Every structure is written in structure tokens, then in C-alpha cells.
Amino acid sequence: MVSRRDAMKSAGLGTLLLGAGAPSPAAAACSPAATPAWGKGFEGQRKPDLGNGTFLNPIVAGDRPDPSILKDGDDYYMTFSTFDAYPGLVIWHSKDLVNWRPVTATLHRNIGSVWAPELCKHKGRYYLYIPTKKTAVPGSKTTSWVIWAERIEGPWSDPIDLDLPRHIDPGHAVGEDGSRWLFLSGVDRVRLSDDGLKTVGKPEKVYEPWRYPDDWEVEAFSPEGPKVLRHNGYYYLILAVGGTSGPPTGHMVIAARSKSIHGPWEHHPRNPLVRTTDVAEKWWSRGHATLVQGPAGDWWSVYHGYENGFWTLGRQCLLAPVTWSADGWPDFGGGDLSQPLRKPVASSDRIDDTGHGMPLSDDFSTDKYGIQWNFFNPAPDEAKRLARRAGAMHLKARGQMPSDSSPLVFVVPDQDYEVECEIEVDPGTRAGLLLFYDHKLYCGMGFEEKNLILHRYGTEHGTPANPYGRRVFLRVRNRRHVVSIHLSGDGKTWVRGPRGYEVSGYHHNVRGGFMSLKPALYAAGTGEARFRNFRYRAFA
């Protein structure tokens, strides 16, 4: 007896394709109108600046977790965890804390899965402290590293191993005597050399964090993300507890302070300062905060959170106002961050008029490798697969399918979007367009000269006949987790593909890894694939 799956594998495309029309009523029912609405940026992307002196979170949408922010004169720089994506640790720039643009990627060699980094400046030199987890790639390692640069734009140094295999989340601090330290998960700390390029001695315990009530729904105690600020005669220690994922109410921000970098530390009397308390709130698992002074001396915090109903987008970067109370403690404002907030004082004349974010459509006439496109967990020679010539991106094939190749991915900022690309393959090459979480969880469509290739749950789910040959236009539309695929032979007349997908479970709480669902291009087999006229469009 022939199974339904076997029938699909052997069936021709003509019996499987449906007309490409509007989203189904079920899909439309999953798309409630956003109230209030974000501003619109490039290609309809969400933009925080509402143009009326207010902004709506997130300030950097999509998978931008563990924000580390640096105030450098009138400029602000920020970077985020980039996990298995390389080039990684892109630096973003702002003048007003609301409008941000990417500047450069700082990390090009795969040293492991990059967790919460620390960006700082000391005596005119920029530093990035980088914790990593070992992966299967040769040269990766569980430790923390440092890279440095004389200019924020780079060049950045090669990574230097700090030999910290049992800690993550380094936070740089300078003591009252000028000594340099890294505060670590735990909350431990380790001394740094004066040049900041090696550790001195071993990590030591410095603070036992405040504990929440036992009946709160959290993932784990997990003291992490320690950030140290010196202000008005005190050192303030801002950190996260409760676990960064798991229950939406788990992650939270707490604080302590001391007159000396060496302690003793006292708990903030109003801990926790930030916490999601109800699953109906807009932002879940809020934490990993850093305090920063605004353009006119006011105070703010950046931290991350999951968007209610959109775990797939990863942890997004949020901005909240901070005030200093009469007793000398910081307090966080902004409520649950679901409503517009007044922009930082004196920021209206500081907007970068080149816009917020970046265009994600790509005609491959300019090099966006590292700024937009990243390889997932690349081998040391992965970049050699990539070339731009004659308006096309050429990608040499590797592996046999996405699960044993390194796709090119990028962070998507929107709930509701589509991507489209013209793809041409050599004989023996498979290529396609995916929504990719990691090597074991993805969906989408690829093709080779004679067959289409359906991908679902990170596996191959059918190979119907390909009527188009070695050149196919593919479109993947994600309407709030309901995914449809469309195909064309000329980029004008489109038909719906043989499968639709529901991807709301393609996220960390199902798969682990702390990452997000990203559009991806892949090439496998032998030969190469050529990608042209990549287009991104966000829906209202």
C-alpha cells in the first residue's frame, strides 16, 4: 500500500500546487491589528520612533539578546549575543538611544557559540569580552575571550583566550584604585591585567544575590549578566536572576550596591526592579539590563525580552526610563513597555537621518556579509564559498542538505513578512530558501534540476517533480507563524507550493539554543548556486 507521504514524493508538481492567493481566514484570524502601531522603516519594517517625540519598543527588533551598551561622548554603541552566526558581534550606533544603524561586524573567526558579550572602552581603547560555548567546529571552545580595537569601526584584534571555562556573561568594571575586573555569572569576579588582555588569579565569589519567593514561576535561579556602574559614590551591580527563558515570568532584573568595588554589597530594597508578572503582558522574560545616561543627562536601561506570542523572533532589545530615588537607588519605569514612551530628553535634534535599521532586500551589488548575512556555525574556510559577481551571490555547495551545510541567515525584525529570491543551480546542486532555527529545526523549499525538495521539522518531506529546471523563483511568506511557499519560472506568474507550515514552536523553549527563526539561503551537493534579487517585505 502506498502511503500519503510516498504519494507526495512521487507526484508531479501539477497535481500538488494550488493557486497563490490571499492568506486563509485561519491565517487572518492569527493577525490581530497591533495597537498601538509602530513606525514604518525600510521595506515596512517595524521602527520604534513614532515621529511625535515618542517611541514604541523594541528599539532593535528581532533576535538581539543580551544587549551591551556603551556611551562614548555623544555616541552610543551597542552589540548583542550572536550565538552560532558568523561574522558575529555586529556593533550598532545611535545618537538618541532610539534610532540605531549597524556599523561593523567585529568577530570573524568561529570560536564557539557566542553568548552575552561586554562592550566597553578604557583609556581610549575599545574592548569586547566574549563568552563562548564549544561547538563541533574545530577551534571552538568553552571559555571567555577578549578582542580590542583603537577605533570602533575596527580593525578588531584576533580573539585572546582568557581561560574562563566555568563562567559566562562578563561585565567590565574599574575599581576605585584603577584596577580592572570582570564580574561573571555566579556572581563571581576575576582580576584583569592593566591592559585588559589577560586574567590575574582565579575567579572568586563576591556577592550572594537577592532571592525571589519560592512560589514564583521561574526557570532557575541563574544569577547572570552582572553589569557594574559607578555613580554618586557607589558601585551599582545590576544583574538578572530567574532564567532567561522557560516561564514568561521567570527572568527579572535585580540590583545591589557598595561603596567599594570590593564590597560588601547590599540588596536593593525594592528588588526585583523589572519582572513580567502576567502572561497577558506584551513582553515576557525581561532581564539582562544595563544602565546608561541619556543625551541630556537623564537615565535609561536597555534589556531584552520575548514578545508575547513570538518566541520565534528571539529576545528583542528594549529601552526603559530609569530614575534615581531620594535614597540613592535606581528604579525602572515604563511599566510593561507595551505603550509608547517619551523619547530621551534632547534627543529630537540628534536623530541619524539615514534611518533606523537597514534594508534587508539585496541585489548583491554591495557587500553585506557580516552586517546582514551570516553563516550558521561555519567551518574555518566557510567564507571561501561566497562570492559576488555580475549582480549575483555565488555560493559553493557544501554537504547534502541544510542539516549538514552552513546556510546563510539573517535576523528578521517583523512578525509578518515574506522573502523572495531568484535561484539558479548547477547540475548536481541543491539550493533553496528556508526558515531556519538550527541544523535540526527548519522548514522551506529547495530544488535541484529535476525535483523540488520539501523541508519540514528539519528533515526532507517529499521530492515532487520540478517543472522549472535549474532556475526557480522562490517566495516564503510567514504570516504570524503560518508559512506558505510560492514558486515561479519567470518571477511574474506565481503558484502556491505543495505544503504549508505552522512554525510557532520553532524556538528555544522547544529546541533549546537561545536562538531565533531566520530566513536562510542554502546550497548543497556539488557545484554552486547563484542567488539574485533577494527581496524582503514586512506586512502591516
Coordinates of C-alpha atoms in Angstrom, one line a residue:
M1 CA 0.0 0.0 0.0
V2 CA 1.3 3.4 -1.0
S3 CA 1.4 5.9 1.9
R4 CA 0.3 9.5 1.6
R5 CA 4.0 10.6 2.1
D6 CA 5.2 8.3 -0.6
A7 CA 2.5 9.6 -2.9
M8 CA 3.6 13.1 -2.3
K9 CA 7.2 12.2 -3.1
S10 CA 6.4 10.7 -6.4
A11 CA 3.6 13.1 -7.5
G12 CA 4.2 15.7 -10.2
L13 CA 4.1 19.4 -9.3
G14 CA 1.0 20.0 -11.3
T15 CA -1.1 17.8 -9.0
L16 CA 0.2 19.4 -5.9
L17 CA 0.3 23.2 -6.5
L18 CA -2.6 25.5 -5.5
G19 CA -3.3 29.0 -6.7
A20 CA -1.3 31.6 -4.8
G21 CA -3.9 33.8 -3.2
A22 CA -4.6 35.8 -0.1
P23 CA -4.0 34.3 3.4
S24 CA -6.6 31.9 4.6
P25 CA -9.3 33.0 7.1
A26 CA -7.4 31.0 9.7
A27 CA -4.2 32.9 9.0
A28 CA -6.1 36.2 9.1
A29 CA -7.5 35.3 12.4
C30 CA -4.0 35.0 13.8
S31 CA -3.1 38.5 12.7
P32 CA -4.8 40.9 15.1
A33 CA -4.2 44.6 14.5
A34 CA -1.3 46.0 16.5
T35 CA -2.4 48.7 18.9
P36 CA -0.6 50.9 19.1
A37 CA 1.3 50.7 15.8
W38 CA 5.0 51.0 15.2
G39 CA 6.5 53.4 12.8
K40 CA 7.5 52.1 9.4
G41 CA 11.0 51.9 8.2
F42 CA 12.8 50.2 5.3
E43 CA 10.5 47.7 3.4
G44 CA 7.8 48.3 6.0
Q45 CA 10.0 47.0 8.9
R46 CA 9.0 48.0 12.4
K47 CA 10.6 51.2 13.6
P48 CA 10.5 52.4 17.2
D49 CA 10.5 56.2 16.5
L50 CA 6.8 57.3 16.1
G51 CA 7.8 60.8 14.8
N52 CA 5.9 62.7 17.6
G53 CA 8.5 62.7 20.4
T54 CA 7.6 59.2 21.5
F55 CA 8.9 55.6 20.7
L56 CA 7.5 52.1 21.0
N57 CA 9.6 49.1 22.0
P58 CA 11.5 47.2 20.8
I59 CA 14.3 49.7 19.9
V60 CA 16.1 47.0 17.9
A61 CA 13.6 44.3 16.8
G62 CA 14.3 40.7 16.2
D63 CA 16.9 38.4 17.7
R64 CA 19.0 41.0 19.7
P65 CA 19.6 39.4 23.1
D66 CA 21.9 40.4 26.0
P67 CA 22.4 44.0 24.9
S68 CA 25.7 45.6 25.9
I69 CA 25.7 49.4 25.5
L70 CA 28.5 51.9 25.6
K71 CA 28.1 55.7 25.9
D72 CA 31.1 57.2 24.1
G73 CA 30.8 61.0 24.2
D74 CA 27.7 61.9 22.2
D75 CA 27.6 58.5 20.6
Y76 CA 26.1 55.2 21.7
Y77 CA 27.3 51.8 20.6
M78 CA 25.6 48.5 21.3
T79 CA 26.1 44.8 20.5
F80 CA 24.3 41.6 21.2
S81 CA 24.8 37.8 21.5
T82 CA 25.1 36.3 18.1
F83 CA 25.5 32.6 19.1
D84 CA 26.4 30.5 16.0
A85 CA 26.1 33.2 13.4
Y86 CA 29.4 34.4 11.8
P87 CA 30.7 37.1 11.2
G88 CA 29.3 38.0 14.6
L89 CA 29.0 40.7 17.2
V90 CA 27.8 43.5 15.0
I91 CA 28.3 47.0 16.5
W92 CA 25.2 49.3 16.2
H93 CA 25.3 53.1 16.5
S94 CA 22.8 55.7 17.8
K95 CA 22.8 59.3 18.7
D96 CA 19.4 59.3 20.6
L97 CA 19.0 55.7 22.0
V98 CA 16.0 55.1 19.8
N99 CA 17.2 55.1 16.2
W100 CA 20.0 52.5 15.5
R101 CA 22.1 51.5 12.5
P102 CA 24.7 48.7 12.1
V103 CA 28.4 49.7 11.8
T104 CA 30.6 46.7 11.6
A105 CA 31.0 43.0 12.5
T106 CA 33.8 42.5 14.9
L107 CA 34.2 38.7 15.1
H108 CA 35.1 36.7 12.0
R109 CA 36.7 33.5 13.3
N110 CA 34.4 30.9 14.7
I111 CA 35.5 30.4 18.3
G112 CA 32.2 28.9 19.6
S113 CA 28.6 29.8 20.2
V114 CA 28.8 33.5 21.4
W115 CA 26.8 34.3 24.5
A116 CA 26.3 37.6 26.4
P117 CA 29.2 39.9 25.4
E118 CA 30.5 43.1 27.1
L119 CA 31.4 46.2 25.1
C120 CA 33.5 48.8 26.9
K121 CA 36.1 51.5 26.5
H122 CA 39.1 52.1 28.7
K123 CA 41.8 54.7 28.3
G124 CA 40.9 55.3 24.7
R125 CA 40.8 51.7 23.6
Y126 CA 37.6 49.6 22.8
Y127 CA 37.2 46.1 24.2
L128 CA 34.8 43.2 23.7
Y129 CA 34.7 40.5 26.3
I130 CA 33.1 37.4 24.7
P131 CA 31.9 34.2 26.4
T132 CA 31.6 31.1 24.2
K133 CA 30.3 27.6 24.3
K134 CA 32.2 24.9 22.4
T135 CA 30.5 23.6 19.2
A136 CA 31.5 20.9 16.7
V137 CA 33.6 23.3 14.7
P138 CA 37.4 22.9 15.1
G139 CA 38.9 25.7 17.2
S140 CA 35.7 26.4 19.2
K141 CA 35.9 26.4 22.9
T142 CA 34.0 26.9 26.2
T143 CA 35.8 30.0 27.7
S144 CA 35.8 33.8 27.5
W145 CA 37.8 35.8 25.1
V146 CA 38.8 39.4 24.5
I147 CA 39.2 41.4 21.3
W148 CA 40.2 45.1 21.1
A149 CA 40.4 48.0 18.6
E150 CA 41.7 51.5 18.6
R151 CA 38.6 52.6 16.6
I152 CA 35.0 51.3 17.0
E153 CA 34.9 50.6 13.2
G154 CA 38.0 48.3 13.6
P155 CA 40.1 46.6 12.7
W156 CA 39.4 44.4 15.7
S157 CA 42.1 42.1 17.0
D158 CA 42.2 38.3 16.9
P159 CA 40.5 36.7 19.9
I160 CA 42.6 36.2 23.0
D161 CA 41.6 33.3 25.3
L162 CA 41.1 34.4 29.0
D163 CA 40.8 30.8 30.3
L164 CA 37.4 31.1 32.0
P165 CA 35.8 27.7 31.2
R166 CA 33.2 27.8 34.0
H167 CA 31.7 31.3 33.7
I168 CA 29.7 33.3 31.2
D169 CA 28.4 36.9 31.0
P170 CA 31.5 39.0 31.7
G171 CA 30.9 42.6 32.9
H172 CA 33.8 45.0 32.9
A173 CA 34.5 47.2 35.9
V174 CA 37.2 49.6 37.2
G175 CA 37.9 49.8 40.9
E176 CA 38.5 53.0 42.9
D177 CA 42.2 52.3 42.7
G178 CA 42.2 51.9 38.9
S179 CA 42.2 48.0 39.0
R180 CA 40.3 46.3 36.2
W181 CA 37.9 43.4 36.8
L182 CA 35.4 41.1 35.1
F183 CA 32.3 40.3 37.1
L184 CA 30.9 36.9 36.0
S185 CA 27.9 34.7 36.3
G186 CA 27.6 33.5 39.8
V187 CA 28.2 36.4 40.9
D188 CA 32.0 35.9 40.8
R189 CA 34.7 38.2 39.6
V190 CA 38.3 37.9 38.3
R191 CA 41.1 40.5 38.2
L192 CA 42.3 41.7 34.8
S193 CA 45.7 42.8 33.8
D194 CA 46.1 46.6 33.4
D195 CA 45.9 46.1 29.6
G196 CA 42.7 44.1 29.9
L197 CA 44.1 41.2 27.8
K198 CA 44.6 38.5 30.4
T199 CA 43.2 37.4 33.8
V200 CA 45.2 37.6 37.1
G201 CA 44.4 34.9 39.6
K202 CA 41.2 32.9 39.8
P203 CA 37.5 33.8 40.0
E204 CA 36.2 34.5 43.5
K205 CA 32.7 34.8 44.9
V206 CA 31.8 38.4 45.7
Y207 CA 28.0 38.6 46.2
E208 CA 25.1 36.3 47.1
P209 CA 22.2 37.7 45.1
W210 CA 18.7 38.6 46.4
R211 CA 16.3 35.6 46.1
Y212 CA 12.7 35.7 45.0
P213 CA 9.9 33.9 46.8
D214 CA 9.9 30.1 46.2
D215 CA 6.4 30.0 44.7
W216 CA 7.3 32.3 41.8
E217 CA 7.2 30.6 38.4
V218 CA 10.8 30.8 37.1
E219 CA 13.2 28.6 35.1
A220 CA 16.2 28.6 37.6
F221 CA 17.9 30.9 40.0
S222 CA 20.8 31.5 37.5
P223 CA 22.4 34.8 38.6
E224 CA 23.9 36.2 35.4
G225 CA 24.6 39.2 33.3
P226 CA 26.3 41.3 36.0
K227 CA 26.8 45.0 34.9
V228 CA 28.7 47.4 37.2
L229 CA 28.1 51.2 37.2
R230 CA 29.9 53.8 39.3
H231 CA 27.6 56.7 40.2
N232 CA 27.5 59.3 43.0
G233 CA 29.9 57.5 45.3
Y234 CA 28.5 54.0 44.9
Y235 CA 29.1 51.0 42.7
Y236 CA 25.8 49.6 41.4
L237 CA 25.6 46.0 40.4
I238 CA 22.7 45.2 38.0
L239 CA 22.1 41.6 37.2
A240 CA 19.5 39.0 36.1
V241 CA 18.0 36.1 38.0
G242 CA 15.2 33.6 37.3
G243 CA 16.4 32.1 34.0
T244 CA 16.4 33.8 30.6
S245 CA 13.7 31.5 29.0
G246 CA 11.3 29.0 30.4
P247 CA 8.2 30.6 32.0
P248 CA 7.4 34.1 30.7
T249 CA 7.5 35.3 34.4
G250 CA 11.0 33.9 35.1
H251 CA 13.6 36.4 34.0
M252 CA 14.0 39.6 36.1
V253 CA 16.3 42.5 37.0
I254 CA 17.7 43.0 40.5
A255 CA 20.4 45.3 41.9
A256 CA 22.8 45.8 44.7
R257 CA 25.3 48.5 45.7
S258 CA 28.6 49.0 47.5
K259 CA 30.9 51.9 48.4
S260 CA 33.8 49.8 47.1
I261 CA 34.4 47.5 44.2
H262 CA 35.4 45.0 46.8
G263 CA 32.1 45.1 48.6
P264 CA 30.2 44.5 50.8
W265 CA 27.1 44.6 48.6
E266 CA 23.6 45.4 49.9
H267 CA 20.4 44.4 48.2
H268 CA 18.2 47.0 46.5
P269 CA 15.2 47.3 48.9
R270 CA 12.7 47.2 46.0
N271 CA 14.0 44.1 44.2
P272 CA 13.0 42.9 41.6
L273 CA 13.2 46.1 39.6
V274 CA 11.8 44.5 36.4
R275 CA 9.7 41.4 36.1
T276 CA 6.9 40.1 33.9
T277 CA 4.1 39.1 36.3
D278 CA 1.3 38.0 34.0
V279 CA 1.3 36.1 30.7
A280 CA -1.0 38.7 29.2
E281 CA 1.8 41.3 29.2
K282 CA 3.3 42.4 26.0
W283 CA 6.9 41.4 26.9
W284 CA 8.0 38.2 28.5
S285 CA 11.2 37.1 30.3
R286 CA 12.5 40.6 30.7
G287 CA 16.0 40.9 32.0
H288 CA 19.8 41.3 31.4
A289 CA 19.8 45.1 31.9
T290 CA 22.5 47.8 31.6
L291 CA 22.1 51.4 32.8
V292 CA 23.2 54.2 30.5
Q293 CA 23.0 58.0 30.7
G294 CA 20.8 59.6 28.1
P295 CA 21.7 62.5 25.7
A296 CA 20.7 65.2 28.3
G297 CA 21.8 63.5 31.5
D298 CA 18.6 61.5 32.0
W299 CA 19.0 57.8 32.7
W300 CA 17.8 54.7 30.8
S301 CA 18.2 51.0 30.7
V302 CA 18.5 48.5 27.8
Y303 CA 17.4 44.9 28.4
H304 CA 15.9 42.1 26.4
G305 CA 12.5 40.3 26.4
Y306 CA 10.5 37.9 24.3
E307 CA 7.5 39.3 22.5
N308 CA 4.2 37.7 23.7
G309 CA 3.3 35.1 21.1
F310 CA 6.5 35.4 19.2
W311 CA 9.2 33.3 20.8
T312 CA 10.4 32.6 17.3
L313 CA 11.8 36.1 16.9
G314 CA 14.1 35.6 19.8
R315 CA 14.8 38.1 22.6
Q316 CA 14.5 41.7 21.4
C317 CA 16.1 44.8 22.7
L318 CA 14.0 47.1 24.9
L319 CA 14.5 50.6 26.3
A320 CA 13.1 51.7 29.6
P321 CA 13.4 55.0 31.6
V322 CA 15.3 54.9 34.9
T323 CA 15.1 57.4 37.8
W324 CA 17.2 57.8 40.9
S325 CA 15.3 57.9 44.1
A326 CA 16.0 60.0 47.2
D327 CA 17.7 57.1 48.9
G328 CA 20.1 56.8 46.0
W329 CA 18.8 53.7 44.2
P330 CA 17.8 53.3 40.6
D331 CA 14.2 52.5 39.8
F332 CA 12.9 51.3 36.4
G333 CA 9.9 52.9 34.7
G334 CA 7.9 52.3 31.6
G335 CA 5.5 49.7 33.1
D336 CA 5.3 46.6 30.9
L337 CA 6.6 48.6 27.8
S338 CA 3.5 47.9 25.8
Q339 CA 2.7 51.6 25.3
P340 CA 4.7 54.5 23.6
L341 CA 7.1 56.3 25.9
R342 CA 8.6 59.8 25.6
K343 CA 11.9 59.7 23.9
P344 CA 15.1 60.6 25.8
V345 CA 15.4 64.3 26.7
A346 CA 17.1 66.4 24.0
S347 CA 17.1 63.5 21.5
S348 CA 14.8 65.2 18.9
D349 CA 17.8 67.0 17.3
R350 CA 20.1 64.0 17.4
I351 CA 18.4 61.6 15.1
D352 CA 20.6 59.9 12.5
D353 CA 18.7 60.9 9.3
T354 CA 20.0 57.9 7.4
G355 CA 17.2 55.9 9.1
H356 CA 16.7 53.1 11.6
G357 CA 17.9 49.6 10.9
M358 CA 18.9 48.6 7.4
P359 CA 17.3 47.4 4.1
L360 CA 17.1 43.7 4.0
S361 CA 16.5 43.3 0.3
D362 CA 19.7 42.7 -1.5
D363 CA 20.7 42.9 -5.2
F364 CA 24.2 41.8 -4.3
S365 CA 25.8 44.8 -5.8
T366 CA 27.3 45.7 -2.4
D367 CA 28.9 43.6 0.3
K368 CA 26.5 42.9 3.2
Y369 CA 28.4 39.9 4.5
G370 CA 28.6 40.2 8.3
I371 CA 26.3 43.2 8.5
Q372 CA 23.3 41.3 7.3
W373 CA 24.3 37.9 6.1
N374 CA 26.0 35.4 8.4
F375 CA 26.9 31.7 8.0
F376 CA 25.4 29.4 10.6
N377 CA 28.2 27.7 12.6
P378 CA 30.7 28.0 9.8
A379 CA 33.8 25.9 9.2
P380 CA 37.1 27.8 9.2
D381 CA 37.1 28.1 5.4
E382 CA 33.3 28.8 5.0
A383 CA 33.8 32.4 3.7
K384 CA 35.6 30.9 0.6
R385 CA 32.3 29.5 -0.5
L386 CA 30.9 33.0 -1.1
A387 CA 31.5 35.5 -4.0
R388 CA 29.6 38.4 -5.6
R389 CA 29.8 38.7 -9.4
A390 CA 27.6 40.3 -12.0
G391 CA 24.6 41.0 -9.8
A392 CA 24.6 37.6 -8.2
M393 CA 25.7 36.0 -5.0
H394 CA 27.6 32.8 -5.8
L395 CA 27.5 30.1 -3.1
K396 CA 29.5 26.9 -3.5
A397 CA 27.7 23.8 -2.4
R398 CA 28.6 22.0 0.8
G399 CA 27.1 18.9 2.4
Q400 CA 24.0 17.2 1.1
M401 CA 21.2 19.1 2.8
P402 CA 20.7 22.1 5.2
S403 CA 21.4 19.8 8.2
D404 CA 25.0 19.2 7.2
S405 CA 25.7 22.5 5.4
S406 CA 26.1 26.1 6.7
P407 CA 23.2 28.2 5.4
L408 CA 23.4 32.0 5.1
V409 CA 21.0 33.5 7.6
F410 CA 19.9 36.9 8.8
V411 CA 17.9 38.3 11.7
V412 CA 14.3 39.2 10.9
P413 CA 12.6 42.1 12.8
D414 CA 9.0 41.6 12.0
Q415 CA 6.0 39.4 13.0
D416 CA 4.6 39.2 9.5
Y417 CA 6.8 39.2 6.4
E418 CA 7.9 37.5 3.1
V419 CA 11.2 36.8 1.4
E420 CA 11.8 36.1 -2.3
C421 CA 14.7 35.2 -4.4
E422 CA 15.7 34.0 -7.9
I423 CA 17.9 30.9 -7.6
E424 CA 19.9 29.1 -10.3
V425 CA 21.8 25.9 -9.7
D426 CA 24.5 23.9 -11.4
P427 CA 23.8 20.2 -12.3
G428 CA 24.3 18.3 -9.1
T429 CA 23.5 21.3 -6.9
R430 CA 20.6 21.6 -4.5
A431 CA 19.6 25.1 -3.2
G432 CA 16.7 26.8 -1.7
L433 CA 15.0 29.2 0.7
L434 CA 14.3 28.3 4.3
L435 CA 13.1 29.5 7.7
F436 CA 16.0 28.2 9.8
Y437 CA 16.4 27.8 13.6
D438 CA 19.3 25.4 13.6
H439 CA 20.6 22.2 11.8
K440 CA 17.8 20.1 13.3
L441 CA 14.8 22.5 13.0
Y442 CA 13.9 24.3 9.8
C443 CA 11.3 24.3 7.0
G444 CA 11.1 25.6 3.5
M445 CA 11.8 24.6 -0.1
G446 CA 14.8 23.7 -2.2
F447 CA 15.3 22.3 -5.6
E448 CA 17.6 20.5 -8.0
E449 CA 17.4 20.2 -11.7
K450 CA 14.6 17.5 -11.8
N451 CA 13.0 17.7 -8.4
L452 CA 11.7 20.1 -5.7
I453 CA 12.7 19.4 -2.1
L454 CA 10.3 20.0 0.7
H455 CA 11.8 20.6 4.1
R456 CA 9.8 20.3 7.4
Y457 CA 10.9 19.9 11.0
G458 CA 14.5 19.8 9.9
T459 CA 14.0 16.8 7.6
E460 CA 13.2 16.2 3.9
H461 CA 9.5 15.8 3.4
G462 CA 9.0 15.0 -0.3
T463 CA 10.6 15.5 -3.7
P464 CA 7.9 16.2 -6.3
A465 CA 8.9 16.9 -9.9
N466 CA 10.4 20.2 -10.8
P467 CA 8.8 21.7 -13.9
Y468 CA 11.1 24.8 -14.0
G469 CA 14.6 23.2 -14.3
R470 CA 17.7 24.8 -12.9
R471 CA 16.3 28.3 -12.4
V472 CA 13.4 28.9 -10.0
F473 CA 12.0 31.9 -8.2
L474 CA 11.0 31.1 -4.6
R475 CA 8.9 33.0 -2.1
V476 CA 8.4 32.2 1.6
R477 CA 5.7 34.1 3.3
N478 CA 5.4 33.9 7.1
R479 CA 2.1 35.4 8.3
R480 CA 2.4 35.3 12.1
H481 CA 3.7 31.7 12.1
V482 CA 1.5 30.4 9.2
V483 CA 4.0 29.8 6.4
S484 CA 3.3 29.4 2.7
I485 CA 5.7 28.9 -0.2
H486 CA 5.2 30.1 -3.7
L487 CA 7.1 29.3 -6.9
S488 CA 7.6 30.9 -10.3
G489 CA 9.5 30.3 -13.5
D490 CA 9.7 33.9 -14.5
G491 CA 9.2 36.0 -11.3
K492 CA 5.8 37.2 -12.6
T493 CA 3.3 34.3 -12.5
W494 CA 3.3 32.5 -9.1
V495 CA 1.7 29.3 -7.9
R496 CA 1.4 28.1 -4.3
G497 CA 3.7 25.3 -3.2
P498 CA 2.5 21.8 -2.1
R499 CA 2.8 22.4 1.6
G500 CA 2.1 25.0 4.2
Y501 CA 3.7 25.1 7.6
E502 CA 2.9 26.3 11.2
V503 CA 6.1 27.3 12.9
S504 CA 5.1 28.9 16.3
G505 CA 7.0 26.1 18.0
Y506 CA 10.3 26.7 16.2
H507 CA 12.0 28.4 19.2
H508 CA 14.2 27.9 22.3
N509 CA 11.6 26.5 24.7
V510 CA 11.1 23.6 22.2
R511 CA 14.5 23.2 20.7
G512 CA 17.0 24.9 23.1
G513 CA 19.9 27.0 21.9
F514 CA 18.5 30.5 22.7
M515 CA 18.3 31.5 19.0
S516 CA 15.6 32.6 16.6
L517 CA 13.9 31.6 13.4
K518 CA 15.7 33.2 10.5
P519 CA 15.3 33.4 6.7
A520 CA 18.1 31.4 5.1
L521 CA 19.7 30.5 1.8
Y522 CA 21.4 27.2 1.3
A523 CA 23.4 25.3 -1.4
A524 CA 24.3 21.6 -1.1
G525 CA 25.6 18.8 -3.2
T526 CA 28.2 19.7 -5.9
G527 CA 28.8 22.8 -8.0
E528 CA 27.3 26.1 -6.9
A529 CA 24.1 28.1 -6.7
R530 CA 23.6 31.7 -7.8
F531 CA 21.1 34.0 -5.9
R532 CA 19.7 37.1 -7.5
N533 CA 17.3 39.9 -6.5
F534 CA 16.7 38.9 -2.9
R535 CA 13.6 40.8 -1.6
Y536 CA 12.2 41.3 1.9
R537 CA 8.8 42.8 2.7
A538 CA 7.1 43.3 6.0
F539 CA 3.3 43.3 6.2
A540 CA 1.3 45.8 8.3

